[in-house]
CSV table of C-alpha atoms and ligand atoms in Angstrom, one decimal:
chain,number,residue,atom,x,y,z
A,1,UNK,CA,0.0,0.0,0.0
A,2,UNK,CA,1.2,2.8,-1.0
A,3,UNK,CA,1.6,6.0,1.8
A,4,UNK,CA,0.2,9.5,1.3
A,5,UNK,CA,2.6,12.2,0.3
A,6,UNK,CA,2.9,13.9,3.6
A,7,UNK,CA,5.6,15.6,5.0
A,8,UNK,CA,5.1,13.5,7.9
A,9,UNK,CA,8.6,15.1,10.2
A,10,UNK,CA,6.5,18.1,10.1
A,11,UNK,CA,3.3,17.5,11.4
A,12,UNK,CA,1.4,19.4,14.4
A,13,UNK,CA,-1.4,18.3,16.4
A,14,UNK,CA,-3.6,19.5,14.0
A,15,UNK,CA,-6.6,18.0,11.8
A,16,UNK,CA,-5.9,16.4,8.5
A,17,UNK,CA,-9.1,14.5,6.3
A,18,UNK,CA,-8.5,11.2,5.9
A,19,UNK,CA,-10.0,9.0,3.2
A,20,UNK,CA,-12.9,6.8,5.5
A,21,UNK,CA,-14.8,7.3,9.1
A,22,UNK,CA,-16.9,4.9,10.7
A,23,UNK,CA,-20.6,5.5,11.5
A,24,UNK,CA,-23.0,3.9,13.8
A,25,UNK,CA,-26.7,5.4,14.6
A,26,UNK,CA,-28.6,4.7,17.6
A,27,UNK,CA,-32.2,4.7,17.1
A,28,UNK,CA,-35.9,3.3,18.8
A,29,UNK,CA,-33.4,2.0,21.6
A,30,UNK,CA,-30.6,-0.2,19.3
A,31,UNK,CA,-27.3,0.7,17.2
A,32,UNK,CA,-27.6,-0.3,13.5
A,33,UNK,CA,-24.9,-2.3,11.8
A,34,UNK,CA,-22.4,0.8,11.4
A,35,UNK,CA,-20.1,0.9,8.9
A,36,UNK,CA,-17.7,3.2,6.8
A,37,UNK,CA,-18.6,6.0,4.6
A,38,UNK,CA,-16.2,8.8,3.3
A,39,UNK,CA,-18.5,11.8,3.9
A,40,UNK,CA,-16.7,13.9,6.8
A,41,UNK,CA,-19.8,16.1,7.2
A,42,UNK,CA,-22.6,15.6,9.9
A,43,UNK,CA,-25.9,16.2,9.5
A,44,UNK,CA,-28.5,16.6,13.0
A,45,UNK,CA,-30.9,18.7,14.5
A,46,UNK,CA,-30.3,22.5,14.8
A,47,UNK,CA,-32.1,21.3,18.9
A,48,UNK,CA,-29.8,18.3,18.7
A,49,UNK,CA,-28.7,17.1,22.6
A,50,UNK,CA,-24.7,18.0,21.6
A,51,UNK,CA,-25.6,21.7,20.5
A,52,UNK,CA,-27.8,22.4,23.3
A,53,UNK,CA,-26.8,20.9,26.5
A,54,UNK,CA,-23.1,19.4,25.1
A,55,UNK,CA,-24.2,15.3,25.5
A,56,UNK,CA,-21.1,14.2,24.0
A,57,UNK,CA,-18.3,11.9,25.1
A,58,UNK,CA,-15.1,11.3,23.1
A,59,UNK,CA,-11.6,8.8,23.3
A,60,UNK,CA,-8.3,9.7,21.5
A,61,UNK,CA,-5.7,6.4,20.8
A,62,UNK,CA,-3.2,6.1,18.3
A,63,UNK,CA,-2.1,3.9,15.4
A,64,UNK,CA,1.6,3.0,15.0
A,65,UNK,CA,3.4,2.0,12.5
A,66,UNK,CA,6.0,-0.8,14.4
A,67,UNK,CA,9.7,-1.7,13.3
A,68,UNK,CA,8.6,-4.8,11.4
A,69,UNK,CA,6.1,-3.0,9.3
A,70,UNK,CA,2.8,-3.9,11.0
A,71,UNK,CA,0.5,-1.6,11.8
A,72,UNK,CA,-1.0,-1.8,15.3
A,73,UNK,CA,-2.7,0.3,18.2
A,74,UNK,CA,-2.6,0.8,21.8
A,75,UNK,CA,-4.8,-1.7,24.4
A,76,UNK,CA,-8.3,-0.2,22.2
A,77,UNK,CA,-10.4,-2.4,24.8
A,78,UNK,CA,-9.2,0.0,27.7
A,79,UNK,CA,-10.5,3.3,25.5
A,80,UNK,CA,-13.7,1.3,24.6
A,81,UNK,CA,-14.3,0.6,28.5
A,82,UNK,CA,-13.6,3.8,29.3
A,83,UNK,CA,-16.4,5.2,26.7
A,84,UNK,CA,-19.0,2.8,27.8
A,85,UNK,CA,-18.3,4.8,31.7
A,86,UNK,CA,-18.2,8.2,30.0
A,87,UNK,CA,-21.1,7.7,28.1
A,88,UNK,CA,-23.0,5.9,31.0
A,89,UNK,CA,-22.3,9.2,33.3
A,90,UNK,CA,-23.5,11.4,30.6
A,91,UNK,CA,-27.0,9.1,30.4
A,92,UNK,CA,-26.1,8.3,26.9
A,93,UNK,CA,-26.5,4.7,25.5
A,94,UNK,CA,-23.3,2.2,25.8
A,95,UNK,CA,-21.6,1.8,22.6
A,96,UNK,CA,-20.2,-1.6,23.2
A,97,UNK,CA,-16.7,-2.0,24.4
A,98,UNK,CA,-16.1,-4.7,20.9
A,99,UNK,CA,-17.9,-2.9,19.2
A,100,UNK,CA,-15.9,0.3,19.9
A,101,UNK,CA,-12.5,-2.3,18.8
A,102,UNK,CA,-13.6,-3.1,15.4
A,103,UNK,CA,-15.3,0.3,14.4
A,104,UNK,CA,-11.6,1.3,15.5
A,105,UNK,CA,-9.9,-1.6,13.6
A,106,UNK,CA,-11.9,-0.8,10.3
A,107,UNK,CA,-10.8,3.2,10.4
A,108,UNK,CA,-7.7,2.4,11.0
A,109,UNK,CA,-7.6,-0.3,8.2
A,110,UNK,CA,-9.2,2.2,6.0
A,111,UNK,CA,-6.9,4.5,6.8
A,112,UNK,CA,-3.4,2.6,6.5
A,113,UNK,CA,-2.1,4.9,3.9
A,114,UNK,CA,-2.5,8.1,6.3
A,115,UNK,CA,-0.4,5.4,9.0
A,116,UNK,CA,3.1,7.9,9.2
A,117,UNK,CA,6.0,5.3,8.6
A,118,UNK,CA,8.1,3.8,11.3
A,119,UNK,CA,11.0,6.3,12.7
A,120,UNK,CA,8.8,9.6,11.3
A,121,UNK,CA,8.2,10.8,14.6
A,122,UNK,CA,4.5,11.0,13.2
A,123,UNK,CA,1.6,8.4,14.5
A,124,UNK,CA,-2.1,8.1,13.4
A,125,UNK,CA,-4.7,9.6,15.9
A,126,UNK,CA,-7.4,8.4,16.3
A,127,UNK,CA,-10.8,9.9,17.9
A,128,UNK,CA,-13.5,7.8,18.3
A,129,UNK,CA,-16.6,10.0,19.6
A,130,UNK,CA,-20.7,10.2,20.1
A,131,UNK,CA,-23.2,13.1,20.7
A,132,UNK,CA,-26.9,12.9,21.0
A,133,UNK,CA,-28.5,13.8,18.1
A,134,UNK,CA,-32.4,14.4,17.8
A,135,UNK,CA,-33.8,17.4,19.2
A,136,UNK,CA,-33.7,18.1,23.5
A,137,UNK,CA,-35.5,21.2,24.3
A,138,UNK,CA,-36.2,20.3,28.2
A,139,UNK,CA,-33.2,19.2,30.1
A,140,UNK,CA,-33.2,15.9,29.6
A,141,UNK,CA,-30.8,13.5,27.3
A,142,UNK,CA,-31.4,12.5,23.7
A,143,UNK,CA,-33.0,9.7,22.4
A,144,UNK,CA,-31.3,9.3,19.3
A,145,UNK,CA,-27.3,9.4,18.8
A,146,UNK,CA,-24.3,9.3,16.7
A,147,UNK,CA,-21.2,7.3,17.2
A,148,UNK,CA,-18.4,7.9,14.7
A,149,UNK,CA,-14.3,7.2,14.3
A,150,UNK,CA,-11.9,9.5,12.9
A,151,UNK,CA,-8.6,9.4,12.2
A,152,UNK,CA,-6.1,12.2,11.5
A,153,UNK,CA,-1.8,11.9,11.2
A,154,UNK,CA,-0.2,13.9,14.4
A,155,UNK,CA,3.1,15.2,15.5
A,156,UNK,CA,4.0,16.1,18.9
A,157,UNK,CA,1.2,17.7,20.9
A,158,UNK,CA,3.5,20.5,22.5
A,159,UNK,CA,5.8,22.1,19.6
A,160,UNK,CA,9.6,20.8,20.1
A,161,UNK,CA,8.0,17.4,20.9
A,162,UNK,CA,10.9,16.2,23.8
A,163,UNK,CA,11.6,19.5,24.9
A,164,UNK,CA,10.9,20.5,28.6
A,165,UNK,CA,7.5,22.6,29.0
A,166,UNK,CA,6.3,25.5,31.3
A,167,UNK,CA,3.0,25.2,33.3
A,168,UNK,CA,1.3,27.4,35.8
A,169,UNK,CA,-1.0,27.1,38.4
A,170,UNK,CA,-4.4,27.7,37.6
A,171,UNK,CA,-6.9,29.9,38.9
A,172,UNK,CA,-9.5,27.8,36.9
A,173,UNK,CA,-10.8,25.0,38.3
A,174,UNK,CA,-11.4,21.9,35.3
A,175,UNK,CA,-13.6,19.5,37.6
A,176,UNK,CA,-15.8,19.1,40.2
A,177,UNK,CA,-15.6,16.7,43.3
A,178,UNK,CA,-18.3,14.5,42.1
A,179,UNK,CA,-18.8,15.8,38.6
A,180,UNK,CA,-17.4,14.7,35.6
A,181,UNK,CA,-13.8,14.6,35.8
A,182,UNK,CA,-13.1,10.9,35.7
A,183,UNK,CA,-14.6,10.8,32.2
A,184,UNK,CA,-14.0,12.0,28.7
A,185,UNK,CA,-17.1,14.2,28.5
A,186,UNK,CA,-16.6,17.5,26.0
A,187,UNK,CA,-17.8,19.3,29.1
A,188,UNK,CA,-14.8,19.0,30.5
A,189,UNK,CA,-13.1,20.5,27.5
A,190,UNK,CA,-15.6,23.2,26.9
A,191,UNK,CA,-14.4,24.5,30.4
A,192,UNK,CA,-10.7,24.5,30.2
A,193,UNK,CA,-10.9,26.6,26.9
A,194,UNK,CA,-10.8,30.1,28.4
A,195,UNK,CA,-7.7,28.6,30.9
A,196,UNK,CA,-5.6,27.3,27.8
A,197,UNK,CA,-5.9,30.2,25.8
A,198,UNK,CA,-5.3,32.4,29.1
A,199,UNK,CA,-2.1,30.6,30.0
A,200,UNK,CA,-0.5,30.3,26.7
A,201,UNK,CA,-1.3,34.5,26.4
A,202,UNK,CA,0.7,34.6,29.5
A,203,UNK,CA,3.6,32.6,27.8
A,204,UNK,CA,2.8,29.1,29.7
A,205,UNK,CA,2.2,25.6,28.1
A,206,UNK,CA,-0.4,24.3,29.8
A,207,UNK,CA,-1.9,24.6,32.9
A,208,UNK,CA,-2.1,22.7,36.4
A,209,UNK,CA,-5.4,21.9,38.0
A,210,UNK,CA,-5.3,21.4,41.9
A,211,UNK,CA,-8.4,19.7,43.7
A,212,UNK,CA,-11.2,22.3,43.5
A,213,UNK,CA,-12.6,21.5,47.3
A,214,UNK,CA,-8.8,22.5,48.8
A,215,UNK,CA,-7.0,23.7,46.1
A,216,UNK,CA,-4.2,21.5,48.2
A,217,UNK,CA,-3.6,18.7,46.0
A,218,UNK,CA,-2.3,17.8,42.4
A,219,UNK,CA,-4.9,17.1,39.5
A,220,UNK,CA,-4.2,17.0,36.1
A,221,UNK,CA,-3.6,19.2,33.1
A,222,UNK,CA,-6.3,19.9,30.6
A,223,UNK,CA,-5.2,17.0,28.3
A,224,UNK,CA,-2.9,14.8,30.8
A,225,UNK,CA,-1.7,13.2,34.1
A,226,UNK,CA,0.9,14.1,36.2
A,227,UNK,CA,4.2,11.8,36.6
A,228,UNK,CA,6.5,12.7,39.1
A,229,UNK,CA,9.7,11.2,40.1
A,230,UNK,CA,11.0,11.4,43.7
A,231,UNK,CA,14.6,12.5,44.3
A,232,UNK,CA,15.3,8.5,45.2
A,233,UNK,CA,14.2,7.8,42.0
A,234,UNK,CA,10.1,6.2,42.9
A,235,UNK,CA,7.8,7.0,40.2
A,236,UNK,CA,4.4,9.0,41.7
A,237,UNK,CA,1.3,10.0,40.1
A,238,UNK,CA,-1.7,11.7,41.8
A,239,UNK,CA,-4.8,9.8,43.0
A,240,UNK,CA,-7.8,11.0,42.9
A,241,UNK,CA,-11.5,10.6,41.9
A,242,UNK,CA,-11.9,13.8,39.3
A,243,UNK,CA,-9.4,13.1,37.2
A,244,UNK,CA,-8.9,10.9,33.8
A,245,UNK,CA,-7.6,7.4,34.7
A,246,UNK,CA,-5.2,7.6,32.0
A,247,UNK,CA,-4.5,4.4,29.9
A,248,UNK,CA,-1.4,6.1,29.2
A,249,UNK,CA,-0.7,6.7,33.1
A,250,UNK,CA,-1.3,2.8,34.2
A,251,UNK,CA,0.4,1.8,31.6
A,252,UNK,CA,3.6,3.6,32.6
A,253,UNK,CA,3.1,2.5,36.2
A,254,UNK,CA,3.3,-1.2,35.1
A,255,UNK,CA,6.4,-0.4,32.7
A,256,UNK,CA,7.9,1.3,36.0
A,257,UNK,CA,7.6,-1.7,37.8
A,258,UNK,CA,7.3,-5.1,35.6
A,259,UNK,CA,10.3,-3.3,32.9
A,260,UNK,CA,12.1,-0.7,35.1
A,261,UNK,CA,12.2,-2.3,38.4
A,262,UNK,CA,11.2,0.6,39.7
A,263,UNK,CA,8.9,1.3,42.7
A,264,UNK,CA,6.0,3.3,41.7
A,265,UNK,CA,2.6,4.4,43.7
A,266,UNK,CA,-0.4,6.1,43.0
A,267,UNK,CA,-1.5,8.3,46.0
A,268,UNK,CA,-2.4,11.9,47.0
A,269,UNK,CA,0.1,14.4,45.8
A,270,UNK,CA,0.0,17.5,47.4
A,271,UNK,CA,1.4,20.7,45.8
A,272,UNK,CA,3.5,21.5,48.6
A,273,UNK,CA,5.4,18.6,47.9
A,274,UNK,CA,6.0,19.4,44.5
A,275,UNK,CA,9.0,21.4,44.8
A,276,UNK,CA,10.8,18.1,46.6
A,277,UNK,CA,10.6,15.9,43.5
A,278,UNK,CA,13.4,15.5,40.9
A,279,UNK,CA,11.0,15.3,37.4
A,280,UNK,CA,8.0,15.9,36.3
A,281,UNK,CA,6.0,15.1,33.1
A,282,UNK,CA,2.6,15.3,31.8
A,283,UNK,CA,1.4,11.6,30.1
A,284,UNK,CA,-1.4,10.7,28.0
A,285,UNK,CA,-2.1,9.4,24.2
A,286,UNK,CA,-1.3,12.9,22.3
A,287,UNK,CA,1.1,14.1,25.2
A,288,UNK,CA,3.0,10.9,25.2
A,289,UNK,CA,5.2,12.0,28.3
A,290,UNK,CA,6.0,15.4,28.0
A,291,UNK,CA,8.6,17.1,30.4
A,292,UNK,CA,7.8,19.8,32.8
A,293,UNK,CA,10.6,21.6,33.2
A,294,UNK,CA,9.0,24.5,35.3
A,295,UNK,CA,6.1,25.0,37.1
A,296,UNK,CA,4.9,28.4,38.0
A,297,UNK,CA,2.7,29.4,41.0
A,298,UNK,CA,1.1,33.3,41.1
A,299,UNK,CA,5.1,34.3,40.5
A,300,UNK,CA,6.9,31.9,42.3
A,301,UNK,CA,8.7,29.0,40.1
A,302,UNK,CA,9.7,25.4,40.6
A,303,UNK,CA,12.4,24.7,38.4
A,304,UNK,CA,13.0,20.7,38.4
A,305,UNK,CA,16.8,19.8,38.4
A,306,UNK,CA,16.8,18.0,35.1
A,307,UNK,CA,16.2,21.2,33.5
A,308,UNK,CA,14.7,23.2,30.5
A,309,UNK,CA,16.7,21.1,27.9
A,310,UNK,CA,16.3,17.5,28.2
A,311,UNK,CA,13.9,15.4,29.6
A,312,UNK,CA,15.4,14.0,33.0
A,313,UNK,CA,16.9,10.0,33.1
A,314,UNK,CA,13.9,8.4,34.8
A,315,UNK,CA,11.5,10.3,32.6
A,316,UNK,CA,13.4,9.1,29.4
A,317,UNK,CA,13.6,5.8,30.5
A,318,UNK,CA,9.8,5.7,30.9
A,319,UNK,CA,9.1,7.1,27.6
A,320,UNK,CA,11.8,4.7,25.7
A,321,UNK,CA,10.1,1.8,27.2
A,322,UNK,CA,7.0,2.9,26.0
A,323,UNK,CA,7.4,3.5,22.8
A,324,UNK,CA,9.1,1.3,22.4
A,325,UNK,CA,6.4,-1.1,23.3
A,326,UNK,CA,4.5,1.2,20.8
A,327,UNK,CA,6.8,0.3,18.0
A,328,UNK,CA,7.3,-3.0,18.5
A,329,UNK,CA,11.0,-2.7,19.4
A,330,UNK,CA,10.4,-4.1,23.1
A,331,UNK,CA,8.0,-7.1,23.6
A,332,UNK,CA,4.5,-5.5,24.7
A,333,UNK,CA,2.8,-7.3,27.7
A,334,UNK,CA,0.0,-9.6,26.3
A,335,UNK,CA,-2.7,-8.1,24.9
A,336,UNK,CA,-1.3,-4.4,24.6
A,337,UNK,CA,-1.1,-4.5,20.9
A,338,UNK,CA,-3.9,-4.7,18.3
A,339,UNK,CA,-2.3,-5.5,15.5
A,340,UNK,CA,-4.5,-4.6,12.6
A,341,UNK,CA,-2.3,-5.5,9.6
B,401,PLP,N1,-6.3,13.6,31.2
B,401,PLP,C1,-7.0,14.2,30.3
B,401,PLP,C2,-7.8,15.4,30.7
B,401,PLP,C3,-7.0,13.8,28.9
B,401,PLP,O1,-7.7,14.5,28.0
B,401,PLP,C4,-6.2,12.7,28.5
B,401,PLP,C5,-6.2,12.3,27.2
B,401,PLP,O2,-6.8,11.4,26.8
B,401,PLP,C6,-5.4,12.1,29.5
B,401,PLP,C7,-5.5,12.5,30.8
B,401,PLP,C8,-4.6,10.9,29.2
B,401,PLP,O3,-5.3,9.8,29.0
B,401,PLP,P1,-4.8,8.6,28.0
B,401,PLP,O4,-3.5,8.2,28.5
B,401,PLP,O5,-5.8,7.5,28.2
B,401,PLP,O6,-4.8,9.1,26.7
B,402,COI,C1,-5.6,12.5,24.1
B,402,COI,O1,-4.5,12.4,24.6
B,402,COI,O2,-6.0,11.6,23.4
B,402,COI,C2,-6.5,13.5,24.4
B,402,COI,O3,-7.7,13.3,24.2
B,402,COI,C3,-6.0,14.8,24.9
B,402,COI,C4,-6.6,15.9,24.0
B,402,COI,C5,-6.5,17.1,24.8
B,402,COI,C6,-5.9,16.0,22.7
């Protein structure tokens, strides 16, 4: 097969068309067959659920080309189990979990000549999504709904890819305790807008979320988890029940451990104790790990010893191991790869 001309060394995280999506319609209380269609458009209600009171839920994976050639994603059943949560929080119908795989597996397929190469630095994203979509006038969810799969080629999602990054401290809270946090609803999105575009006009990255109750402890960014590493070398990353359990985040705490021998623990982190670790990074599908080389708070900074110019040893380790799982250049645990050709 032969690949698109792209310049693939070049790519953003931006939104290319690709040649096929998949769509599935729910309807009188059942999904149809689904299938593949090449129209990118979408047609609803001007009262659909999505416009009027945001009932959508989303996932974002990746497709990688691996050293041998095959093309193959990322543990898809953990993204499909996650949707069938966010979409049961947001009183939307269950797309099921294998179901979710091969609608994945077909776009993908579809898609293999939008797959960047091995050793491009480029990877395939892929955003699986559904919104309600017959008209909602009173607050109350849809009864009809949309699930579709896109897939669009990506570079690094923070320009200069491996380079160390520069958050703040937000003012903005992103989630609730007892909202929606823990799921990938566009709500959450929707309310981290005005924050992202604040931060970066204030020459920051990204931002940091603390707990909104005490504004005491370590959340998340608006697109990843935190990954600290103690000054004795233990991996950390923060606990709690508003936040996105990150496929990319457990994975990395099993790599720590079963590949790393490394100790690692999920607790509590509290911003205080920030200053005290060695590294920091921000993980997730589109962030990969991404170094934090400085956090500010309101003025004061927290400059990480391994610096603004490389990401620091434990860090790199994490994120060789990793992808190179991704790319098929270290054996995977069972079932972490889908290969789909
Ligand atoms: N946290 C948020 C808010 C995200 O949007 C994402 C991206 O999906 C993550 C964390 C990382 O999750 P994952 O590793 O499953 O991509
Ligand atoms: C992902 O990592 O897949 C995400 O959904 C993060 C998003 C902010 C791009």
């Amino acid at each position: 097969m032969e690949k698109k001309d792209i310049d693939w060394g070049n790519l953003g995280f931006g939104y290319v068309k690709t040649d096929y999506r998949y769509v599935s319609n729910y309807k009188n209380g059942a999904w149809d067959e689904g299938g593949l269609t090449t129209d990118d458009t979408v047609t609803i209600s001007e009262c659909a659920g999505v416009l009027q009171y945001a009932q959508t839920v989303f996932e974002g994976m990746k497709a990688y080309t691996t050293e041998d050639g095959r093309i193959v994603t990322f543990r898809p059943d953990l993204n499909g189990e996650r949707m069938e949560h966010s979409a049961a929080r947001l009183e939307m119908p269950v797309f099921p979990k294998d179901r979710f795989v091969d609608a994945v597996v077909q776009t993908i397929k579809a898609n293999a000549a939008y797959v960047p190469p091995y050793g491009s630095g480029a990877t395939l994203y892929v955003r699986p999504y559904m919104f309600g979509s017959d008209a909602v006038i009173g607050v109350k969810p849809a009864n009809e709904y949309q699930f579709r799969v896109f897939t669009t080629p990506v570079g690094p999602y923070f320009k200069g890819g491996a380079k160390p990054i520069t958050i703040r401290v937000s003012d903005f809270d992103r989630a609730a305790p007892n909202g929606t946090g823990h799921i990938k609803a566009g709500l959450n999105y929707a309310m981290s807008l005005h924050a992202i575009v604040d931060a970066h006009k204030n020459g920051f990255d990204e931002n940091m979320y603390l707990d909104s109750k005490t504004r005491t402890k370590v959340e998340e960014t608006g697109g990843a988890n935190f990954l600290f590493v103690t000054k004795d070398g233990k991996v950390v990353t923060p606990k709690s029940d508003s936040i996105l359990p990150s496929i990319t985040r457990r994975s990395l705490i099993y790599v720590a451990k079963e590949y790393l021998g490394l100790e690692a623990e999920e607790r509590e982190v509290y911003f205080d104790e920030v200053k005290d670790f060695a590294e920091c990074g921000l993980c997730g599908t589109a962030a990969v790990i991404s170094p934090v080389g400085k956090i500010v708070d309101h003025g004061k900074e927290i400059c990480f010893p391994s610096g603004m110019n490389e990401m620091g040893p434990i860090t790199k380790k994490l994120y060789e191991t990793l992808t190179g799982i991704q790319m098929g250049r270290i054996q995977a645990p069972e079932g972490w790869l889908k290969v789909i050709e």
